[in-house]
Amino acid sequence: MTSDNLPRGIDRRALVSSLVLLPALSTTLLSPAAEAQTILPLASWNEGPAKQSIIDFVRATTDQGSAKFVPAEDRIATFDQDGTLWVEHPIYSQVMYCLDRVPDVAAAKPELKHIDAFKTVLSGDREAMAKLSLSDLEKILVATLTGMPVETFQAEVEKWLATARHPRWKRPYTDMTYQPMQEVLQYLRDNGFKTYIVTGGGQDFVRVYSQRVYGIPVEQVVGTMGGTKFGYDMNGRPFLTKEPKLLLNNDKAGKPEGIHLMIGRRPHAAFGNSDGDREMLEYTGAGDGARLMVLVTHDDEQREYAYGPARGLPATKFGTFTPALDAEAKKNGWTVISMKNDWKRIFAFE
Amino acid sequence: MTSDNLPRGIDRRALVSSLVLLPALSTTLLSPAAEAQTILPLASWNEGPAKQSIIDFVRATTDQGSAKFVPAEDRIATFDQDGTLWVEHPIYSQVMYCLDRVPDVAAAKPELKHIDAFKTVLSGDREAMAKLSLSDLEKILVATLTGMPVETFQAEVEKWLATARHPRWKRPYTDMTYQPMQEVLQYLRDNGFKTYIVTGGGQDFVRVYSQRVYGIPVEQVVGTMGGTKFGYDMNGRPFLTKEPKLLLNNDKAGKPEGIHLMIGRRPHAAFGNSDGDREMLEYTGAGDGARLMVLVTHDDEQREYAYGPARGLPATKFGTFTPALDAEAKKNGWTVISMKNDWKRIFAFE
């Protein structure tokens, strides 16, 4: 397709800059998929105000003639992960990983078998596990996420991802990403935005698959940060151990704090789906010029789940979407996505 | 100059990729300076093993036919700042900034005037100030670097940089960067490396000028990290305050820990000049494939300073270059730079 027969509504400059922005060292030609993606951004989105607000934002910030033009280095877009980029129900994947790791960890540290939370998980009683308190879960998270070299942790997560399946779709968790959001990531990158994950999940956990699943390099993952400890093995070779030390809980007010720490710039666009993302959206919105604040709402029981403002149900054991957040979004003119109405399809495998 | 009449010894592929790597959205043409830089890398370096080791490393890691080829996304190079990228004598610029800020801070918080360390600084007695203990200086650093919105801090540092002068050269501190190291940064970037500053200095301090001075964007500055606190001003507008809370002391063992936290990849090249950089160099060297570990030594009293292994003097009040580090460098085959012998010139303004 030449630039002379582009479909109506396609911004030629955006197309050209997206071509220019192809990875500089890549020697591959444009794949047909990439070309389709570029020419028809947001293909899995229904027409409507949500899709339009994203397109309007990108045009305003990338058009050099626009009063809202944003220089390339400031084009930062941040995305919550659980419930925003992929399915968070019935339980965060990372929590599932930690539960699945308990037998191995308890075998290595038998003293854990006498602690109630671990007993419950080892019993295999899913109903009892679902009732574990937040503080019990935290004990399990610390025991299963720390105390090992960073490379061992990465290998364990890789191994788990290869075999674990989502209970409803019986597919790898890494298949459970929302195709319309993958298109937003790509569309923003095609227009010179640097896309970041800003998640309450563990930074090291998400980094294991961020490039493969979202096209986001490890250094663009901002998550809950644990400390590591530098030391030497028996052969004098240095290595880093994951420590049970919390540096930053990257949730709620921790999200803008984590963004400042890791990125050092205020985002121009931020995407979330729960009260855990409120401060990130507020911080983004408090900047000058064009800013895009987006909330995904889960109102599609048939194709995904219905909870949050649609049902008054908490988002997960960890997160909520309160009526107050809903009201704040409306008051501030944030873009609210209805999965049911705005998305033609939910998953790439459909 | 066409590719057919390149001077001998110029790698054509490196030249082509460096042209490809020009900022994608830039509309400016190659400036004569940039062209010279690209065609003659490391122009301010004398021929010798130090220069050669850098060139050999770049060739080995960027030549697709090389067994040591490194894919673009893994081309990470980390640089200490003080004493490696710019002058650290007679005192770190950031410490000078903090001392210069004391009168303003004490005016706003008169209770500080009764604390000995602040009294000494307020007296203006440079000799007494030079004798301040590390713990006294830490009190001054905390008082002058925290307790304000991040934007206020940035503005204060900008203001200071515009007027402060190095006591010996009477030039802005931002002029005190080593031209040969600027060329290494550029040469590595021209070859697809992502260059990071990994400094014991304050992350937010260095970020104020990293782009302008080194061409390094704020998100590629890893420094000593303080916490921030999210809150709202009287108008309900959210903002971040710099807190007197240390998240990570990015020095010694903290450097590989900070690299894991902020970058998530092991560097392929690391540059330092003191014992504070030892663990970063060791961590870099412990990776597979081609790795480049470099130590700058200060042995040029006439053009800069002579200290460290050249004189057995400590690097600064904060840092040292011990004989043990010198021995480790030799044992491990690290590249040791003699400023006197390896560098044709030290500063761009010479």
XYZ file of C-alpha atoms in Angstrom:
700
model
C 0.000 0.000 0.000
C 1.472 3.378 -0.938
C 0.934 6.538 1.002
C -1.470 7.697 -1.711
C -4.113 5.117 -1.019
C -4.182 5.090 2.732
C -7.570 4.532 4.277
C -9.352 7.689 5.401
C -8.480 8.810 8.888
C -4.889 7.620 8.788
C -2.375 10.249 9.735
C 0.388 10.106 7.150
C 2.948 11.721 9.360
C 2.229 9.227 12.126
C 2.720 6.458 9.615
C 6.003 7.863 8.418
C 7.327 8.400 11.910
C 6.325 4.912 12.893
C 8.408 3.600 10.013
C 11.342 5.752 11.029
C 11.063 4.417 14.548
C 11.541 0.808 13.638
C 14.377 -0.620 15.746
C 17.431 1.001 14.271
C 19.637 -2.060 14.183
C 17.018 -4.429 12.864
C 17.837 -5.835 9.477
C 14.440 -7.427 8.968
C 11.916 -5.860 6.678
C 8.475 -4.841 7.856
C 6.524 -8.006 8.515
C 2.986 -8.075 7.123
C 1.648 -8.137 10.696
C 3.632 -5.063 11.671
C 2.462 -3.290 8.548
C -1.195 -4.021 9.233
C -0.682 -2.899 12.823
C 0.819 0.373 11.692
C -1.769 1.139 9.087
C -4.783 0.181 11.152
C -4.011 1.078 14.732
C -6.289 -0.293 17.416
C -7.894 -2.803 15.050
C -9.561 -4.718 17.900
C -11.289 -1.600 19.177
C -14.830 -0.589 18.350
C -15.254 2.979 17.205
C -16.259 5.181 20.115
C -15.031 7.817 22.558
C -12.478 5.509 24.233
C -10.670 4.616 21.004
C -11.005 8.190 19.791
C -9.455 9.661 22.930
C -6.364 7.495 22.466
C -6.012 8.456 18.805
C -6.614 12.144 19.539
C -3.974 12.072 22.250
C -1.388 10.477 19.980
C -2.089 12.936 17.168
C -1.913 15.969 19.449
C 1.360 14.888 21.053
C 3.160 13.811 17.874
C 2.083 16.553 15.465
C 4.870 19.124 15.449
C 2.347 21.789 14.549
C 0.206 21.005 17.578
C 0.299 23.207 20.668
C 0.357 19.947 22.615
C 3.349 18.462 20.794
C 5.564 16.421 23.106
C 9.248 15.891 22.249
C 10.206 12.250 21.736
C 12.214 11.965 24.955
C 9.196 12.948 27.054
C 6.799 10.491 25.445
C 6.348 8.202 28.413
C 3.306 5.941 28.790
C 2.804 3.763 31.859
C 0.609 0.681 32.162
C -0.574 -1.187 35.185
C -0.404 -4.915 34.472
C -2.914 -7.028 36.426
C -6.419 -6.247 35.170
C -5.103 -3.659 32.697
C -2.816 -5.618 30.361
C -3.890 -9.131 31.319
C -6.440 -11.070 33.333
C -6.171 -10.717 37.115
C -9.002 -13.106 38.043
C -9.456 -15.371 39.854
C -6.033 -14.598 41.337
C -2.906 -12.699 40.284
C -0.588 -14.962 38.296
C 2.287 -14.081 40.574
C 0.335 -15.217 43.638
C -0.494 -18.446 41.820
C 3.212 -18.860 41.127
C 4.004 -18.412 44.817
C 1.348 -20.931 45.876
C 2.618 -23.447 43.338
C 6.164 -23.008 44.638
C 5.242 -23.771 48.260
C 5.820 -27.570 48.112
C 9.364 -27.145 46.765
C 10.191 -24.372 49.204
C 8.754 -26.340 52.136
C 10.771 -29.387 51.111
C 13.934 -27.285 51.239
C 12.935 -25.556 54.491
C 10.894 -28.105 56.488
C 10.320 -25.637 59.336
C 7.781 -23.880 57.086
C 5.511 -26.936 57.241
C 4.571 -26.018 60.803
C 3.277 -22.571 59.875
C -0.503 -22.445 59.315
C -0.388 -20.580 56.012
C 2.006 -23.135 54.538
C 0.007 -26.044 55.988
C -3.083 -24.731 54.208
C -1.301 -24.477 50.871
C 0.331 -27.891 51.284
C -3.092 -29.437 51.988
C -4.062 -28.572 48.411
C -7.501 -27.449 49.634
C -8.284 -24.705 47.090
C -11.232 -23.437 49.109
C -9.113 -22.954 52.222
C -6.377 -21.342 50.137
C -8.840 -18.822 48.746
C -9.577 -17.768 52.319
C -5.941 -17.061 53.251
C -5.537 -13.617 54.735
C -3.393 -10.954 53.141
C -0.839 -11.359 55.907
C -0.694 -15.146 55.341
C -0.210 -14.565 51.634
C 2.562 -12.082 52.324
C 4.441 -14.736 54.317
C 4.115 -17.081 51.357
C 5.238 -14.422 48.903
C 8.348 -13.595 50.909
C 9.284 -17.258 51.335
C 8.843 -18.087 47.663
C 10.222 -14.910 46.055
C 13.396 -14.348 48.073
C 16.466 -16.102 49.428
C 17.881 -17.232 46.095
C 20.208 -15.882 43.410
C 18.421 -13.660 40.892
C 19.224 -16.109 38.074
C 17.674 -19.026 39.983
C 14.529 -16.968 40.477
C 14.350 -16.131 36.767
C 14.771 -19.793 35.832
C 12.042 -20.877 38.282
C 9.570 -18.359 36.899
C 10.354 -19.381 33.312
C 9.797 -23.019 34.226
C 6.477 -22.245 35.895
C 5.238 -20.083 33.020
C 5.919 -22.925 30.582
C 3.506 -25.296 32.319
C 1.047 -23.293 34.443
C -2.405 -22.779 32.970
C -5.162 -20.301 33.687
C -7.981 -22.286 35.356
C -10.734 -20.978 33.059
C -9.112 -20.912 29.622
C -6.577 -23.700 30.264
C -3.938 -21.616 28.546
C -0.572 -20.228 29.661
C -0.945 -17.080 31.731
C 1.124 -15.277 29.135
C -1.710 -15.851 26.628
C -4.099 -13.979 28.896
C -3.139 -10.504 27.688
C -5.770 -8.222 26.227
C -5.299 -7.888 22.488
C -6.722 -4.323 22.414
C -4.157 -3.247 25.017
C -1.351 -4.933 23.085
C -2.455 -2.751 20.188
C -2.302 0.366 22.368
C 1.253 -0.524 23.428
C 2.254 -0.991 19.796
C 0.451 2.121 18.584
C 2.150 4.272 21.212
C 5.567 2.786 20.435
C 4.969 3.312 16.719
C 4.505 6.958 17.625
C 7.695 7.315 19.582
C 6.363 6.616 23.065
C 8.393 4.594 25.503
C 6.013 2.118 27.121
C 6.528 1.101 30.744
C 4.790 -1.424 32.944
C 4.106 0.095 36.380
C 2.766 -2.756 38.462
C 2.157 -3.673 42.065
C 3.534 -7.078 41.093
C 7.141 -7.986 41.697
C 9.525 -6.155 39.396
C 11.764 -9.180 38.946
C 8.767 -11.452 38.295
C 7.316 -9.342 35.498
C 10.733 -8.751 33.942
C 11.035 -12.472 33.213
C 8.434 -12.240 30.440
C 7.918 -8.523 29.720
C 9.880 -8.475 26.462
C 8.350 -11.639 25.086
C 4.778 -10.913 26.130
C 4.516 -7.132 25.796
C 7.583 -6.104 23.805
C 8.692 -4.160 26.888
C 12.375 -4.490 27.858
C 13.270 -5.354 31.444
C 14.543 -1.855 32.193
C 11.048 -0.520 31.436
C 9.361 -2.601 34.113
C 8.641 -0.726 37.336
C 7.240 -3.016 39.992
C 7.301 -3.685 43.675
C 11.010 -3.684 44.430
C 12.807 -6.022 46.741
C 16.398 -5.584 47.765
C 19.218 -7.792 46.566
C 22.486 -8.524 48.303
C 25.820 -8.689 46.541
C 28.127 -11.511 47.614
C 30.586 -14.126 46.354
C 30.118 -17.852 45.851
C 32.642 -20.497 46.887
C 34.682 -19.827 43.770
C 34.853 -16.119 44.425
C 32.358 -15.397 41.675
C 30.072 -12.497 42.556
C 26.303 -12.938 42.532
C 23.136 -11.210 43.750
C 20.680 -12.831 46.159
C 17.052 -11.737 46.395
C 16.518 -10.434 49.909
C 13.307 -10.299 51.969
C 13.667 -6.518 52.099
C 11.033 -4.258 50.600
C 12.487 -1.180 48.899
C 9.271 0.179 47.442
C 5.708 -1.119 47.420
C 4.778 -0.014 43.919
C 1.064 0.330 44.513
C -1.221 3.317 45.132
C 0.983 6.276 46.220
C 3.962 4.001 45.571
C 3.289 4.138 41.825
C 4.200 7.801 41.259
C 7.070 7.320 43.702
C 8.257 4.304 41.711
C 7.864 6.237 38.461
C 10.008 9.066 39.781
C 12.617 6.602 41.024
C 12.824 4.453 37.921
C 11.882 6.793 35.072
C 12.456 10.270 36.465
C 9.831 11.814 34.183
C 6.090 12.309 34.590
C 4.143 10.114 32.152
C 2.013 11.696 29.460
C -0.311 8.690 29.405
C -1.226 6.223 32.123
C -3.488 3.184 32.037
C -4.932 1.389 35.048
C -7.970 -0.489 36.290
C -8.209 -0.120 40.062
C -7.751 2.071 43.107
C -4.131 0.925 43.094
C -3.681 3.053 39.968
C -5.445 6.173 41.218
C -2.341 8.100 42.300
C -0.511 7.227 39.077
C -3.405 8.617 37.051
C -3.643 11.718 39.240
C 0.109 12.318 38.988
C -0.042 11.932 35.218
C -3.013 14.286 34.980
C -1.288 16.957 37.064
C 1.276 17.562 34.312
C 1.014 20.323 31.733
C -0.092 19.843 28.151
C -1.694 16.735 26.723
C -2.209 13.930 29.203
C -4.213 10.760 28.766
C -5.614 8.939 31.778
C -7.384 5.656 31.106
C -9.257 3.186 33.302
C -10.171 -0.286 32.068
C -13.432 -1.540 33.561
C -14.319 -5.196 33.696
C -17.959 -5.440 32.632
C -17.879 -8.445 30.351
C -18.779 -11.552 32.302
C -19.163 -13.624 29.179
C -15.838 -12.920 27.501
C -13.827 -12.098 30.658
C -15.210 -11.088 34.090
C -17.534 -8.469 35.518
C -16.428 -6.766 38.697
C -15.448 -3.365 39.964
C -17.857 -0.502 39.261
C -19.923 -2.765 37.017
C -20.789 -5.021 39.943
C -19.599 -3.313 43.073
C -17.250 -6.239 43.628
C -13.614 -5.859 44.638
C -11.119 -6.235 41.806
C -9.209 -8.989 43.556
C -8.172 -9.921 47.065
C -5.603 -7.155 46.745
C -7.352 -4.503 44.721
C -10.600 -2.601 44.486
C -12.328 -0.277 42.088
C -14.390 1.898 44.369
C -17.303 4.156 43.426
C -15.042 7.025 44.535
C -12.552 6.183 41.794
C -15.366 5.938 39.289
C -16.581 9.381 40.371
C -13.083 10.842 40.177
C -12.639 9.485 36.654
C -15.890 11.100 35.522
C -15.127 14.400 37.238
C -11.649 14.626 35.671
C -12.664 13.438 32.244
C -10.509 10.335 32.324
C -11.167 7.815 29.570
C -13.128 4.860 30.907
C -12.961 1.704 28.820
C -15.833 -0.747 28.815
C -14.364 -4.094 27.851
C -17.805 -5.165 26.723
C -18.508 -2.217 24.462
C -15.108 -0.911 23.429
C -13.280 -4.110 22.598
C -14.125 -6.205 19.532
C -12.205 -9.077 20.966
C -10.435 -9.674 24.238
C -7.672 -12.191 23.498
C -5.457 -12.826 20.499
C -6.320 -16.531 20.567
C -10.034 -15.943 20.073
C 33.521 11.466 2.336
C 32.115 8.325 0.746
C 32.473 4.864 2.166
C 35.072 4.130 -0.491
C 37.663 6.524 0.813
C 37.462 5.890 4.513
C 40.745 6.104 6.361
C 42.369 2.755 7.008
C 41.269 1.049 10.186
C 37.700 2.339 10.115
C 35.104 -0.356 10.422
C 32.570 0.302 7.696
C 29.775 -1.570 9.391
C 30.316 0.382 12.596
C 30.117 3.566 10.562
C 26.931 2.503 8.860
C 25.282 1.428 12.088
C 26.290 4.629 13.777
C 24.567 6.540 10.984
C 21.489 4.366 11.348
C 21.488 5.048 15.058
C 21.139 8.791 14.757
C 18.122 9.879 16.820
C 15.208 8.620 14.787
C 13.035 11.693 15.046
C 15.787 14.218 14.582
C 15.353 16.358 11.509
C 18.815 17.881 11.683
C 21.539 16.701 9.367
C 24.831 15.356 10.589
C 26.789 18.223 12.037
C 30.467 18.359 11.070
C 31.376 17.654 14.714
C 29.200 14.559 14.847
C 30.651 13.344 11.575
C 34.235 13.708 12.746
C 33.302 11.920 15.955
C 31.812 9.036 14.051
C 34.638 8.632 11.598
C 37.457 8.973 14.091
C 36.308 7.403 17.335
C 38.307 8.198 20.451
C 40.116 11.090 18.761
C 41.450 12.431 22.061
C 43.090 9.117 22.916
C 46.685 8.241 22.277
C 47.266 4.935 20.542
C 47.984 2.228 23.078
C 46.550 -0.787 24.861
C 43.815 1.186 26.670
C 42.345 2.689 23.488
C 42.825 -0.616 21.684
C 40.986 -2.624 24.334
C 37.941 -0.391 23.960
C 37.968 -0.640 20.178
C 38.526 -4.404 20.273
C 35.619 -4.814 22.667
C 33.268 -2.807 20.483
C 34.272 -4.706 17.353
C 33.895 -8.104 19.014
C 30.460 -7.325 20.447
C 28.988 -5.666 17.357
C 30.325 -7.911 14.599
C 27.583 -10.424 13.839
C 30.206 -12.895 12.719
C 32.031 -12.694 16.050
C 31.657 -15.431 18.661
C 31.361 -12.580 21.159
C 28.553 -10.758 19.349
C 26.084 -9.161 21.774
C 22.509 -8.449 20.656
C 21.574 -4.774 20.731
C 19.236 -5.070 23.734
C 22.043 -6.452 25.904
C 24.568 -3.752 25.012
C 24.693 -2.063 28.386
C 27.644 0.063 29.472
C 27.827 1.643 32.921
C 29.950 4.596 33.996
C 30.803 5.867 37.417
C 30.682 9.665 37.398
C 32.977 11.358 39.939
C 36.584 10.782 38.919
C 35.548 8.709 35.894
C 33.487 11.081 33.748
C 34.421 14.338 35.426
C 36.730 15.857 38.011
C 36.091 14.836 41.612
C 38.776 16.978 43.230
C 39.029 18.867 45.461
C 35.493 17.859 46.424
C 32.507 16.219 44.731
C 30.376 18.830 42.975
C 27.295 17.575 44.751
C 28.912 18.100 48.149
C 29.885 21.608 47.040
C 26.257 22.173 46.065
C 25.108 21.056 49.508
C 27.609 23.312 51.270
C 26.575 26.269 49.127
C 22.915 25.617 49.958
C 23.446 25.693 53.719
C 22.847 29.450 54.225
C 19.451 29.303 52.464
C 18.420 26.144 54.268
C 19.525 27.519 57.634
C 17.584 30.722 56.973
C 14.455 28.644 56.404
C 15.157 26.347 59.382
C 16.951 28.476 61.998
C 17.267 25.515 64.389
C 20.028 24.188 62.125
C 22.238 27.160 63.072
C 22.849 25.588 66.465
C 24.267 22.360 65.052
C 28.072 22.308 64.861
C 28.330 21.075 61.276
C 26.067 23.875 60.073
C 27.880 26.460 62.208
C 31.144 25.462 60.532
C 29.704 25.859 57.060
C 27.997 29.137 57.919
C 31.327 30.495 59.231
C 32.636 30.303 55.678
C 35.957 28.948 56.990
C 37.023 26.711 54.080
C 39.768 25.088 56.100
C 37.370 24.057 58.861
C 34.863 22.866 56.251
C 37.486 20.630 54.664
C 37.860 18.925 58.035
C 34.170 18.097 58.465
C 33.653 14.431 59.253
C 31.721 12.112 57.005
C 28.877 12.029 59.529
C 28.752 15.846 59.649
C 28.659 15.986 55.871
C 25.859 13.434 55.829
C 23.759 15.679 58.067
C 24.343 18.533 55.641
C 23.506 16.380 52.632
C 20.226 15.216 54.142
C 19.216 18.751 55.134
C 20.002 20.241 51.743
C 18.825 17.440 49.456
C 15.476 16.546 51.016
C 12.291 18.051 52.360
C 11.192 19.791 49.176
C 9.152 18.973 46.067
C 11.208 17.244 43.372
C 10.674 20.164 40.986
C 11.995 22.668 43.543
C 15.085 20.537 43.959
C 15.656 20.381 40.207
C 15.300 24.154 39.903
C 17.751 24.761 42.772
C 20.378 22.512 41.214
C 19.942 24.184 37.814
C 20.376 27.582 39.417
C 23.513 26.494 41.231
C 25.060 24.892 38.153
C 24.602 28.120 36.231
C 26.802 30.124 38.613
C 29.051 27.739 40.566
C 32.636 27.481 39.360
C 35.351 24.892 39.907
C 37.960 26.516 42.194
C 40.932 25.614 39.984
C 39.672 26.188 36.460
C 37.046 28.841 37.323
C 34.620 27.124 34.991
C 31.177 25.600 35.495
C 31.379 22.108 36.988
C 29.596 20.827 33.893
C 32.656 21.828 31.843
C 34.834 19.554 33.957
C 34.025 16.371 32.052
C 36.811 14.377 30.471
C 36.725 14.742 26.693
C 38.183 11.238 26.126
C 35.378 9.731 28.212
C 32.754 11.770 26.353
C 34.165 10.140 23.225
C 33.829 6.677 24.776
C 30.176 7.388 25.619
C 29.541 8.533 22.058
C 31.484 5.684 20.480
C 29.562 3.096 22.480
C 26.224 4.724 21.642
C 27.202 4.895 17.982
C 27.600 1.141 18.230
C 24.225 0.455 19.766
C 25.202 0.486 23.428
C 22.920 2.030 25.988
C 25.090 4.154 28.272
C 24.206 4.484 31.944
C 25.681 6.548 34.729
C 26.031 4.422 37.880
C 27.126 6.821 40.581
C 27.357 7.054 44.333
C 26.066 10.600 43.855
C 22.405 11.440 44.270
C 20.291 10.058 41.438
C 18.080 13.141 41.326
C 21.099 15.465 41.395
C 22.849 13.896 38.417
C 19.616 13.629 36.454
C 19.346 17.423 36.387
C 22.216 17.682 33.888
C 22.840 14.140 32.567
C 21.218 14.720 29.174
C 22.845 18.066 28.553
C 26.305 17.134 29.799
C 26.632 13.476 28.809
C 23.781 12.841 26.370
C 22.389 10.382 28.927
C 18.636 10.571 29.571
C 17.372 10.763 33.140
C 16.062 7.202 33.111
C 19.621 5.998 32.470
C 21.004 7.538 35.627
C 21.425 5.099 38.523
C 22.531 6.852 41.672
C 22.090 6.833 45.384
C 18.339 6.735 45.753
C 16.283 8.627 48.264
C 12.613 8.028 48.831
C 9.911 10.438 47.774
C 6.469 10.870 49.289
C 3.325 11.397 47.273
C 0.903 14.004 48.598
C -1.453 16.814 47.606
C -0.975 20.554 47.838
C -3.628 22.992 49.083
C -5.330 22.913 45.690
C -5.527 19.143 45.649
C -2.756 18.914 43.081
C -0.526 15.898 43.649
C 3.203 16.290 44.070
C 6.250 14.355 45.263
C 8.441 15.480 48.150
C 12.035 14.339 48.536
C 12.232 12.402 51.796
C 15.224 11.870 54.089
C 14.890 8.137 53.509
C 17.681 6.160 51.889
C 16.432 3.459 49.528
C 19.792 2.365 48.172
C 23.332 3.614 48.741
C 24.617 3.168 45.212
C 28.251 2.676 46.089
C 30.491 -0.405 46.395
C 28.224 -3.491 46.694
C 25.293 -1.098 46.173
C 26.350 -0.550 42.542
C 25.542 -4.047 41.243
C 22.423 -3.986 43.429
C 21.412 -0.648 41.909
C 22.155 -1.954 38.421
C 19.907 -4.968 38.992
C 17.171 -2.750 40.386
C 17.247 -0.062 37.724
C 18.493 -1.844 34.602
C 17.819 -5.519 35.280
C 20.694 -6.633 33.032
C 24.368 -7.229 33.709
C 26.518 -4.641 31.911
C 28.942 -5.725 29.197
C 31.210 -2.781 29.926
C 31.842 -0.867 33.134
C 34.078 2.119 33.846
C 35.190 3.306 37.260
C 38.070 4.904 39.114
C 37.938 3.846 42.760
C 37.203 1.135 45.282
C 33.579 2.293 45.118
C 33.458 0.782 41.629
C 35.121 -2.531 42.456
C 31.948 -4.601 42.850
C 30.435 -3.118 39.673
C 33.529 -4.145 37.720
C 33.571 -7.601 39.321
C 29.876 -8.110 38.593
C 30.402 -7.036 34.998
C 33.398 -9.316 34.631
C 31.492 -12.323 35.999
C 29.223 -12.401 32.946
C 29.771 -14.648 29.942
C 31.232 -13.528 26.634
C 32.941 -10.218 25.968
C 33.181 -7.911 28.964
C 35.185 -4.721 29.302
C 36.272 -3.509 32.734
C 38.066 -0.172 32.863
C 39.682 1.831 35.642
C 40.690 5.458 35.174
C 43.771 6.399 37.201
C 44.615 9.963 38.084
C 48.329 10.365 37.452
C 48.450 13.735 35.772
C 49.102 16.419 38.333
C 49.791 19.022 35.692
C 46.656 18.673 33.582
C 44.352 17.291 36.320
C 45.400 15.666 39.632
C 47.587 12.806 40.788
C 46.172 10.565 43.484
C 45.110 6.962 43.994
C 47.630 4.287 43.028
C 49.847 6.927 41.425
C 50.419 8.597 44.787
C 48.937 6.339 47.422
C 46.506 9.148 48.250
C 42.790 8.601 48.810
C 40.584 9.520 45.858
C 38.481 11.930 47.890
C 37.098 12.234 51.381
C 34.612 9.552 50.334
C 36.562 7.301 48.019
C 39.838 5.453 47.775
C 41.845 3.589 45.180
C 43.679 1.015 47.214
C 46.683 -1.073 46.166
C 44.338 -4.080 46.510
C 42.129 -2.713 43.727
C 45.179 -2.038 41.598
C 46.317 -5.633 42.151
C 42.858 -7.003 41.342
C 42.769 -5.010 38.103
C 46.114 -6.414 37.026
C 45.212 -9.975 38.025
C 41.923 -9.866 36.113
C 43.271 -8.090 33.069
C 41.105 -5.012 33.501
C 41.989 -2.042 31.346
C 43.791 0.593 33.386
C 43.805 4.083 31.912
C 46.638 6.463 32.644
C 45.242 9.947 32.166
C 48.768 11.176 31.600
C 49.735 8.687 28.917
C 46.451 7.610 27.339
C 44.705 10.933 26.931
C 45.815 13.552 24.395
C 43.732 16.122 26.145
C 41.627 16.119 29.268
C 38.950 18.756 28.720
C 37.036 19.950 25.676
C 37.862 23.567 26.507
C 41.618 23.036 26.293
